[in-house]
Coordinates of C-alpha atoms in Angstrom, one line a residue:
M465 CA 64.4 12.4 -22.6
H466 CA 61.2 11.2 -24.4
V467 CA 58.6 9.7 -21.7
R468 CA 55.6 8.5 -22.2
L469 CA 52.8 8.9 -19.5
N470 CA 50.3 6.8 -18.7
I471 CA 47.3 8.5 -16.2
V472 CA 45.7 5.8 -14.6
S473 CA 42.1 5.4 -13.1
S474 CA 41.1 8.9 -14.1
N475 CA 37.6 9.8 -14.9
N476 CA 36.3 8.1 -18.2
Q477 CA 36.2 10.8 -20.8
S478 CA 36.3 8.5 -23.9
K479 CA 34.0 10.6 -25.8
M480 CA 36.0 13.9 -25.2
Y481 CA 39.1 12.4 -26.2
S482 CA 38.0 10.7 -29.3
Q483 CA 36.9 14.3 -30.5
G484 CA 40.2 15.5 -30.2
M485 CA 40.8 16.9 -26.6
T486 CA 44.1 16.9 -25.2
P487 CA 45.5 17.7 -21.5
V488 CA 47.5 21.2 -21.0
F489 CA 51.0 21.6 -19.6
K490 CA 53.4 24.5 -18.6
V491 CA 57.1 24.3 -18.0
D492 CA 58.7 26.4 -15.2
L493 CA 62.3 26.8 -16.5
G494 CA 63.5 27.8 -13.1
K495 CA 66.6 30.5 -13.0
T496 CA 68.3 31.9 -15.8
D497 CA 72.0 32.4 -16.2
K498 CA 71.8 35.3 -14.0
S499 CA 71.0 33.5 -10.4
S500 CA 68.7 36.7 -9.1
E501 CA 66.8 36.9 -12.4
K502 CA 63.4 34.4 -12.8
F503 CA 61.6 33.9 -15.6
C504 CA 58.1 35.3 -15.6
K505 CA 55.1 33.1 -14.7
A506 CA 54.6 30.1 -17.4
S507 CA 51.4 29.8 -19.1
W508 CA 49.2 26.7 -19.9
S509 CA 49.0 25.1 -23.4
R510 CA 47.8 22.1 -24.9
I511 CA 49.9 19.1 -25.3
K512 CA 51.0 18.5 -29.4
E513 CA 50.4 15.0 -29.5
I514 CA 47.0 13.7 -29.8
P515 CA 46.4 11.3 -26.8
T516 CA 45.4 7.6 -26.9
Y517 CA 43.2 6.0 -24.3
Q518 CA 41.9 2.5 -23.3
I519 CA 40.1 0.6 -20.8
N520 CA 42.8 -1.9 -18.8
N521 CA 42.1 -5.3 -17.4
N522 CA 41.1 -3.7 -14.4
Q523 CA 38.2 -1.8 -16.2
E524 CA 40.2 1.5 -15.1
F525 CA 40.4 4.5 -17.9
V526 CA 43.9 5.0 -19.0
L527 CA 44.9 8.1 -20.7
S528 CA 48.4 7.9 -22.4
F529 CA 50.5 10.8 -24.2
S530 CA 54.4 11.4 -24.7
H531 CA 56.4 14.4 -23.8
R532 CA 60.0 15.3 -24.5
A533 CA 61.8 16.9 -21.6
L534 CA 63.7 19.8 -21.8
K535 CA 67.6 19.8 -21.0
N536 CA 67.3 22.3 -18.3
I537 CA 67.6 20.5 -15.1
E538 CA 65.8 23.3 -13.2
A539 CA 63.0 23.1 -15.6
T540 CA 59.6 21.6 -13.8
T541 CA 56.6 20.5 -15.9
Y542 CA 53.4 20.5 -15.1
Y543 CA 50.3 18.7 -16.4
A544 CA 46.5 19.2 -16.1
F545 CA 43.4 17.7 -17.6
T546 CA 42.4 21.4 -18.8
Y547 CA 43.3 24.9 -17.8
P548 CA 43.2 25.0 -14.2
Y549 CA 42.0 27.9 -12.1
T550 CA 42.6 27.5 -8.6
Y551 CA 40.8 28.8 -5.6
T552 CA 43.8 31.0 -4.7
E553 CA 43.8 32.6 -7.7
L554 CA 40.3 33.6 -7.6
C555 CA 40.8 35.2 -3.8
N556 CA 43.9 36.9 -5.5
S557 CA 41.6 38.2 -8.5
L558 CA 38.9 39.4 -6.2
S559 CA 41.5 41.0 -4.0
F560 CA 42.8 43.1 -6.7
Y561 CA 39.6 44.5 -7.5
E562 CA 38.5 45.4 -4.0
K563 CA 41.6 47.5 -4.1
Q564 CA 40.9 48.9 -7.4
F565 CA 37.2 49.9 -6.2
P566 CA 37.5 50.8 -2.9
L567 CA 34.5 51.9 -1.3
S568 CA 34.3 55.8 0.0
S569 CA 32.9 56.1 3.8
D570 CA 30.3 58.8 2.3
I571 CA 28.4 56.9 -0.6
R572 CA 27.0 60.3 -1.5
E573 CA 30.5 61.3 -2.5
N574 CA 30.3 59.4 -5.6
N575 CA 28.7 60.2 -9.3
E576 CA 26.0 57.9 -10.5
T577 CA 28.4 56.7 -13.0
D578 CA 31.0 55.7 -10.8
I579 CA 31.4 51.6 -10.1
Y580 CA 30.4 50.0 -7.4
F581 CA 31.9 46.5 -6.4
Y582 CA 31.6 45.0 -3.0
R583 CA 32.9 41.6 -1.8
E584 CA 31.4 39.6 0.9
T585 CA 31.4 36.0 2.3
I586 CA 28.0 34.8 2.0
V587 CA 28.9 31.8 3.8
K588 CA 31.7 29.4 4.9
S589 CA 32.0 25.7 3.0
L590 CA 32.5 22.6 5.1
E591 CA 35.9 23.0 5.5
N592 CA 36.0 26.5 6.3
R593 CA 36.7 28.3 3.0
S594 CA 35.0 31.8 2.0
V595 CA 32.1 31.4 -0.3
D596 CA 32.6 35.0 -1.8
L597 CA 29.6 37.2 -3.3
L598 CA 30.3 40.1 -5.6
T599 CA 27.9 42.9 -5.9
I600 CA 28.6 45.0 -9.1
S601 CA 26.4 48.0 -10.0
S602 CA 26.9 51.9 -10.4
F603 CA 25.9 54.6 -7.7
K604 CA 22.5 55.1 -9.5
G605 CA 19.5 54.1 -7.5
I606 CA 21.7 53.3 -4.2
S607 CA 20.3 54.3 -0.7
E608 CA 21.6 54.4 2.6
E609 CA 20.0 51.1 3.4
R610 CA 21.9 47.9 4.1
E611 CA 20.5 44.2 2.4
C612 CA 19.2 41.9 5.2
R613 CA 21.8 39.9 6.9
L614 CA 20.0 36.5 5.8
F615 CA 19.7 33.5 8.5
G616 CA 22.7 31.3 8.7
L617 CA 24.9 33.5 6.4
F618 CA 27.2 36.1 6.1
P619 CA 29.2 35.1 9.1
E620 CA 32.2 37.8 8.9
D621 CA 31.4 41.0 11.1
K622 CA 31.0 43.4 7.9
P623 CA 28.2 45.8 6.9
R624 CA 26.2 44.3 4.0
S625 CA 26.0 45.6 0.7
F626 CA 23.6 48.7 0.1
V627 CA 20.1 48.1 -1.3
F628 CA 19.5 49.9 -5.1
K629 CA 16.1 51.2 -5.8
N630 CA 14.4 50.4 -9.0
K631 CA 16.7 47.9 -10.2
K632 CA 16.4 44.3 -11.5
V633 CA 18.9 42.2 -9.8
I634 CA 21.0 39.6 -12.3
I635 CA 22.3 36.5 -10.6
M636 CA 25.1 34.5 -11.8
S637 CA 27.4 31.6 -10.3
A638 CA 30.3 29.3 -11.3
R639 CA 32.3 26.2 -10.3
V640 CA 29.4 24.1 -8.5
H641 CA 30.9 21.4 -10.3
P642 CA 34.9 21.8 -9.3
G643 CA 36.4 20.0 -12.6
E644 CA 34.5 22.4 -14.9
T645 CA 37.3 25.2 -14.8
P646 CA 36.0 26.9 -18.3
S647 CA 32.8 28.7 -16.2
S648 CA 35.4 30.4 -14.0
F649 CA 36.9 31.8 -17.3
V650 CA 33.6 32.9 -18.2
M651 CA 32.8 34.2 -14.8
N652 CA 36.3 36.0 -15.3
G653 CA 35.4 37.5 -18.6
L654 CA 32.0 38.6 -17.3
I655 CA 33.8 40.6 -14.1
K656 CA 36.4 42.2 -16.1
Y657 CA 33.7 43.4 -18.7
L658 CA 31.2 44.7 -15.9
V659 CA 33.9 46.8 -14.4
S660 CA 35.3 48.1 -17.7
K661 CA 35.1 51.7 -18.9
D662 CA 33.2 50.4 -22.0
E663 CA 29.6 52.4 -22.8
Q664 CA 27.6 49.0 -22.9
A665 CA 29.2 48.2 -19.5
N666 CA 28.2 51.6 -18.1
I667 CA 24.6 50.9 -19.3
L668 CA 24.2 47.8 -17.8
R669 CA 25.7 49.0 -14.5
Q670 CA 23.2 51.8 -14.6
N671 CA 20.2 49.6 -15.2
Y672 CA 21.0 46.3 -13.1
V673 CA 22.6 44.9 -10.0
F674 CA 24.8 41.9 -10.6
K675 CA 25.1 39.3 -7.7
L676 CA 27.7 37.0 -8.7
I677 CA 29.1 33.7 -6.8
P678 CA 32.4 33.0 -8.7
M679 CA 32.8 29.8 -6.6
L680 CA 30.2 27.7 -5.1
N681 CA 32.4 24.6 -4.3
P682 CA 35.5 25.9 -3.3
D683 CA 36.3 22.7 -1.3
G684 CA 36.2 20.4 -4.4
V685 CA 38.4 23.0 -6.4
A686 CA 41.0 23.0 -3.6
R687 CA 40.7 19.1 -3.4
G688 CA 41.1 18.6 -6.9
F689 CA 37.9 16.8 -7.3
Y690 CA 35.6 17.0 -10.7
R691 CA 31.9 16.7 -9.9
T692 CA 31.6 16.5 -6.0
D693 CA 32.2 18.4 -2.7
T694 CA 33.8 17.0 0.7
R695 CA 31.1 14.9 1.3
G696 CA 31.0 13.4 -2.5
C697 CA 27.7 15.2 -3.2
N698 CA 26.7 16.7 -6.5
L699 CA 25.7 19.8 -5.4
N700 CA 24.1 21.0 -8.6
R701 CA 21.0 18.5 -7.3
F702 CA 20.2 20.0 -4.3
Y703 CA 18.7 23.6 -5.0
L704 CA 15.0 22.6 -4.1
K705 CA 15.9 21.5 -0.6
P706 CA 19.6 22.3 0.6
S707 CA 20.8 22.0 4.3
L708 CA 22.9 25.0 5.7
K709 CA 24.7 22.2 7.8
L710 CA 25.2 20.1 4.8
H711 CA 25.0 22.1 1.4
P712 CA 26.1 25.5 3.0
S713 CA 26.7 27.3 -0.6
I714 CA 23.6 26.3 -2.0
Y715 CA 21.3 27.1 0.9
A716 CA 23.1 30.6 0.7
A717 CA 22.5 30.8 -2.9
R718 CA 19.1 29.9 -2.6
S719 CA 18.5 32.2 0.0
L720 CA 20.1 35.2 -2.0
I721 CA 17.5 34.2 -4.7
L722 CA 14.8 34.2 -2.6
Y723 CA 15.6 37.5 -1.0
H724 CA 15.8 39.4 -4.3
H725 CA 12.9 37.9 -5.4
F726 CA 10.3 38.7 -3.1
G727 CA 12.6 41.9 -2.2
Y728 CA 12.6 40.7 1.3
E729 CA 13.6 37.6 3.6
L730 CA 12.0 34.4 3.9
R731 CA 13.2 33.3 7.3
D732 CA 13.6 29.5 7.2
E733 CA 13.3 29.2 11.1
L734 CA 9.6 30.9 10.8
I735 CA 8.1 28.5 8.1
E736 CA 5.3 26.6 9.3
E737 CA 4.2 23.3 8.1
N738 CA 1.4 23.8 4.9
S739 CA 3.1 26.3 3.4
T740 CA 2.2 28.9 6.2
S741 CA 5.1 31.6 6.7
I742 CA 6.3 34.7 8.4
F743 CA 8.1 37.2 6.4
C744 CA 11.0 39.7 7.6
N745 CA 11.3 43.2 6.1
S746 CA 14.8 43.9 5.5
S747 CA 14.5 47.0 7.5
D748 CA 14.0 45.3 10.6
N749 CA 16.1 44.7 13.2
N750 CA 18.0 41.9 12.2
D751 CA 20.4 41.2 15.0
E752 CA 17.4 40.8 17.1
L753 CA 15.8 38.2 14.6
N754 CA 18.9 36.3 14.4
A755 CA 19.5 36.0 18.4
K756 CA 16.7 33.8 18.5
M757 CA 18.7 31.1 16.7
K758 CA 22.4 31.7 18.6
P759 CA 21.5 30.1 21.6
T760 CA 20.6 26.9 19.8
I761 CA 23.8 26.9 17.6
L762 CA 26.4 28.3 20.2
N763 CA 25.0 25.5 23.0
N764 CA 25.5 22.6 20.3
D765 CA 22.1 21.6 20.5
V766 CA 21.9 19.5 17.7
D767 CA 18.4 18.0 18.3
S768 CA 17.1 21.3 18.0
F769 CA 19.5 22.5 15.2
N770 CA 18.1 19.2 12.9
A771 CA 14.5 19.9 14.0
L772 CA 14.9 23.4 12.6
L773 CA 16.5 22.0 9.3
K774 CA 13.8 19.4 8.9
K775 CA 11.4 22.2 9.2
S776 CA 13.1 24.3 6.6
Q777 CA 13.4 21.2 4.2
S778 CA 9.7 20.4 4.6
C779 CA 8.4 23.4 2.7
T780 CA 8.5 22.9 -1.3
A781 CA 8.7 25.2 -4.3
D782 CA 5.0 25.8 -4.2
S783 CA 5.2 27.5 -0.8
F784 CA 7.3 30.1 -2.4
T785 CA 6.2 30.7 -5.7
N786 CA 3.5 33.9 -6.1
K787 CA 2.7 34.5 -9.4
G788 CA 1.2 37.7 -8.7
L789 CA 4.3 39.0 -7.3
D790 CA 6.7 41.7 -9.5
S791 CA 10.0 39.7 -9.2
G792 CA 13.1 41.6 -8.0
L793 CA 14.9 38.9 -10.3
Y794 CA 15.5 39.6 -14.1
L795 CA 18.1 36.7 -15.1
Y796 CA 19.8 33.7 -13.8
V797 CA 22.7 31.7 -15.1
D798 CA 24.6 29.2 -13.6
F799 CA 27.9 28.5 -15.5
H800 CA 29.6 24.7 -16.1
G801 CA 31.9 22.9 -18.6
H802 CA 30.8 20.1 -20.6
A803 CA 32.8 17.2 -21.5
S804 CA 30.7 15.8 -24.4
K805 CA 28.7 17.9 -26.6
K806 CA 30.5 20.4 -28.7
G807 CA 30.4 24.1 -28.6
I808 CA 28.9 26.6 -26.0
F809 CA 25.5 26.5 -25.4
M810 CA 22.9 27.0 -22.6
Y811 CA 19.8 24.8 -21.1
G812 CA 16.5 26.7 -20.5
N813 CA 13.1 25.4 -19.1
N814 CA 10.0 24.1 -20.9
F815 CA 6.5 25.4 -20.4
D816 CA 3.1 25.0 -21.5
N817 CA 2.2 28.1 -23.2
I818 CA 4.1 29.3 -26.4
V819 CA 4.6 32.7 -25.0
D820 CA 6.9 31.8 -22.2
N821 CA 8.7 29.3 -24.2
I822 CA 9.6 32.1 -26.7
E823 CA 10.7 34.7 -23.6
C824 CA 12.7 31.6 -22.6
M825 CA 14.6 31.3 -26.0
V826 CA 15.2 35.0 -26.6
Y827 CA 18.0 35.4 -24.4
P828 CA 20.3 32.2 -25.9
T829 CA 19.3 33.3 -29.5
L830 CA 20.6 36.9 -29.0
M831 CA 24.2 34.9 -28.1
T832 CA 24.4 33.8 -31.5
I833 CA 25.0 37.2 -32.6
N834 CA 27.3 38.7 -30.3
N835 CA 29.4 35.3 -29.9
Q836 CA 31.0 33.4 -32.6
N837 CA 31.2 29.9 -30.6
F838 CA 27.6 29.9 -29.2
H839 CA 25.8 27.0 -30.6
Y840 CA 22.1 27.7 -30.2
T841 CA 21.4 24.2 -32.3
S842 CA 23.1 22.6 -29.2
C843 CA 20.5 24.3 -26.4
N844 CA 17.9 22.2 -25.1
F845 CA 14.5 23.5 -23.9
S846 CA 12.7 20.4 -23.5
K847 CA 10.7 19.1 -20.2
R848 CA 12.6 15.8 -20.5
N849 CA 16.1 17.5 -19.9
M850 CA 14.6 19.3 -16.7
Y851 CA 13.7 16.0 -15.1
S852 CA 16.0 13.6 -16.1
K853 CA 18.3 11.5 -13.9
D854 CA 22.2 11.1 -13.3
K855 CA 23.1 7.8 -14.5
K856 CA 25.2 7.0 -11.4
F857 CA 23.4 8.3 -8.6
G858 CA 19.7 8.7 -9.9
L859 CA 19.4 12.4 -8.5
S860 CA 17.0 14.3 -10.5
K861 CA 18.1 17.6 -12.6
E862 CA 14.7 19.1 -10.8
G863 CA 17.2 19.9 -8.2
S864 CA 19.5 21.6 -10.6
G865 CA 19.9 25.7 -10.1
R866 CA 18.1 26.2 -13.4
V867 CA 14.9 24.2 -12.3
A868 CA 14.7 24.8 -9.0
V869 CA 14.6 28.9 -9.6
L870 CA 11.9 28.4 -11.9
K871 CA 9.8 26.5 -9.5
Y872 CA 10.7 28.7 -6.3
T873 CA 10.2 32.0 -8.6
G874 CA 8.5 31.6 -12.2
L875 CA 11.6 33.2 -13.5
V876 CA 11.2 32.2 -17.5
R877 CA 14.7 33.4 -17.8
S878 CA 16.6 30.8 -16.0
Y879 CA 19.5 29.1 -17.4
T880 CA 22.3 26.7 -17.2
L881 CA 25.4 27.5 -19.5
E882 CA 27.7 24.8 -20.7
C883 CA 31.0 25.2 -22.2
N884 CA 32.8 22.3 -24.2
Y885 CA 36.5 22.0 -22.8
N886 CA 37.6 21.5 -26.3
T887 CA 36.0 23.1 -29.2
G888 CA 33.0 23.6 -31.2
R889 CA 31.1 22.2 -34.4
F890 CA 31.2 25.6 -36.1
V891 CA 31.2 29.3 -35.6
N892 CA 28.6 31.9 -36.1
Y893 CA 28.8 34.7 -38.7
I894 CA 28.7 38.2 -36.4
P895 CA 26.9 40.8 -37.8
P896 CA 28.2 44.5 -37.4
K897 CA 27.0 46.8 -35.0
V898 CA 24.2 49.3 -36.1
N899 CA 26.3 52.5 -35.3
F900 CA 29.7 51.0 -36.7
V901 CA 28.9 49.7 -40.2
S902 CA 32.5 50.9 -41.1
E903 CA 34.3 49.2 -37.7
R904 CA 37.5 47.3 -38.2
R905 CA 36.1 43.8 -37.8
P906 CA 38.7 40.8 -37.4
I907 CA 38.7 38.1 -40.4
Q908 CA 36.2 35.3 -39.1
S909 CA 37.6 31.9 -39.7
V910 CA 35.2 29.0 -40.7
I911 CA 37.0 26.5 -38.6
P912 CA 36.1 26.1 -34.7
P913 CA 39.1 27.2 -32.9
K914 CA 40.4 25.2 -29.8
F915 CA 38.7 26.7 -26.6
T916 CA 41.2 28.7 -24.3
P917 CA 40.7 30.7 -21.2
T918 CA 40.6 34.0 -23.7
V919 CA 37.6 32.3 -26.2
F920 CA 35.8 31.3 -22.5
E921 CA 35.8 35.3 -21.2
Q922 CA 34.7 36.6 -24.1
V923 CA 32.0 34.3 -23.6
G924 CA 31.5 36.3 -20.6
K925 CA 31.6 39.4 -22.1
S926 CA 28.6 38.3 -24.8
L927 CA 26.5 37.3 -21.9
A928 CA 26.6 40.7 -20.6
I929 CA 26.1 42.3 -23.9
S930 CA 23.4 40.2 -24.8
I931 CA 21.4 41.3 -21.6
L932 CA 21.5 44.7 -23.1
D933 CA 20.1 43.3 -26.6
L934 CA 17.4 41.6 -24.6
S935 CA 16.5 44.3 -22.2
N936 CA 16.5 46.7 -25.7
L937 CA 19.0 48.9 -24.3
N938 CA 22.1 48.5 -26.4
P939 CA 23.0 51.5 -28.7
N940 CA 25.6 49.6 -30.5
S941 CA 23.6 46.2 -31.1
R942 CA 24.3 43.9 -33.9
L943 CA 20.6 42.8 -33.6
D944 CA 19.6 45.6 -36.3
S945 CA 22.2 43.8 -38.8
S946 CA 21.1 40.2 -38.3
E947 CA 18.8 38.3 -40.1
F948 CA 16.1 39.2 -36.9
K949 CA 16.5 42.9 -37.7
S950 CA 14.7 43.1 -34.3
L951 CA 13.5 41.9 -30.9
T952 CA 10.1 41.8 -32.7
G953 CA 11.2 39.9 -35.4
L954 CA 13.4 37.4 -33.4
R955 CA 10.6 36.6 -31.6
E956 CA 8.5 36.1 -34.6
I957 CA 10.7 33.3 -35.9
L958 CA 10.9 31.5 -32.7
R959 CA 7.3 31.7 -32.6
S960 CA 7.0 30.1 -36.1
N961 CA 9.8 27.4 -35.5
I962 CA 7.8 26.3 -32.0
I963 CA 4.7 25.6 -34.0
N964 CA 6.8 24.0 -36.9
D965 CA 8.2 21.6 -34.4
C966 CA 5.1 21.2 -32.1
N967 CA 3.4 20.3 -35.4
R968 CA 6.2 18.0 -37.0
T969 CA 6.4 15.8 -33.5
R970 CA 2.7 15.7 -33.5
R971 CA 2.7 14.0 -36.5
L972 CA 5.4 11.8 -35.5
G973 CA 3.1 11.0 -32.4
S974 CA 6.3 12.4 -30.2
K975 CA 5.3 13.7 -27.0
S976 CA 8.4 15.9 -26.3
T977 CA 7.1 19.1 -27.6
S978 CA 3.2 18.4 -27.9
S979 CA 2.2 19.7 -24.6
I980 CA 3.4 23.2 -25.7
N981 CA -0.1 25.1 -26.4
I982 CA 0.8 26.7 -29.5
D983 CA -2.8 28.2 -29.8
T984 CA -2.9 29.7 -26.5
P985 CA -4.5 33.2 -26.9
I986 CA -2.1 36.2 -25.5
T987 CA -3.5 37.7 -22.7
S988 CA -3.9 41.5 -22.3
K989 CA -0.8 41.4 -19.7
Q990 CA 1.2 39.7 -21.8
F991 CA 0.5 41.4 -24.8
L992 CA 1.4 44.6 -22.5
N993 CA 4.7 42.6 -21.2
L994 CA 5.9 42.1 -25.1
K995 CA 5.2 45.7 -26.2
K996 CA 7.3 46.6 -23.2
R997 CA 10.2 44.2 -24.1
T998 CA 10.0 45.3 -27.9

């Protein structure tokens, strides 16, 4: 039977469907001729027909497409807005990795190159689902000291992850917007690569500790929401002042970021007004400190608890920022999906001096030589994009993870990764690896592909490899074969582009980039940092 389906009152995605976006479907065929045998799990594919759409008389968005049902009466067809990735799938995947990389009772039994994989519940969601935190590294630099059990977090009776000495921390997260499933596939690709036997993955584990939060909004995912949590909140607007009670996963993410930035915990319940704060070292007796708050929570003392939350919200980002501090963080990226702008790209922050602007642009630029679908020309590093407000509720992007991390820590390398659901505008030329000039390389199509979970997983792998290039640790880098030739060359090209853009916008009278001081002399400290990087 040939049927036409009309999906009524869904989110208005006119722009995306005008660009050739199609829903996906899968068909479970039921039992075969042998009653005891079943077909393997069906996979999702895009529907063949380009759908149509309209706004009906009730001002509702209506998406329409056709489907021809199979003759098999046992077959069941499922449809989805895009390739789905559920909370259950995440739990099953993480359980698989836990079994693959069990932690021995004595860490001294492991070699430095062995893979360290540790899964924890950092907090429970409003509907009591686990928000997972993964720690991935090697056993190099591992100590017998455990990380701090942060205030209000880590509810399960399970030891914290071990502390690693002399390793910077990289924090990445996904699915704060539950409908943006590309972010989960990017995270899957990243995890899969980090635990692989690849030489470059091993170097990453030797030098960094990865802290990954694969699903920030499990309630929204489980309920099938597109952008919000259970309470209808866009959680990516509350990083500046998250509430443990109302935004537990964002509160947890911010606490994690601050902990690894400072190297010790900043206790919210001890923060005083006017930026006066008391710190606790991770080696202190955490149970004793946590006991201060147990009576308040267990006795359901709502007034005291709310007073505590109000006090914790009274502090601003300036309370935390210590520019003289050698941060324990190296990089922060939050993964998203994008409905309108084609391609895969990043949003970064904007700075008053040219040195920081250059440094912010290096990592996204490196992605162009490691991933054919990354669009640097779609990246946005403007101040306007840091503070623009949502049309619907008027919430500012200042509360997003990317901007809030900069404000709390001063971290220049703080990004939002955006992946279009459908396709890109072009493909990049991928230069050969420096040590494998004669490698068998796939023929690159000049036509942008339709994005699939496999394409998104490759983005996760490219993010990891680009970190090695950024750190000048990649033995098989494509950088030398690229137009940039080296990190120094890349930074010089970026510097030239920024100066040209600033001069052009000043001639046109635009204020979008003219606030950047392109004549700022490089200090001796900045020069030494640049020398180290190159």
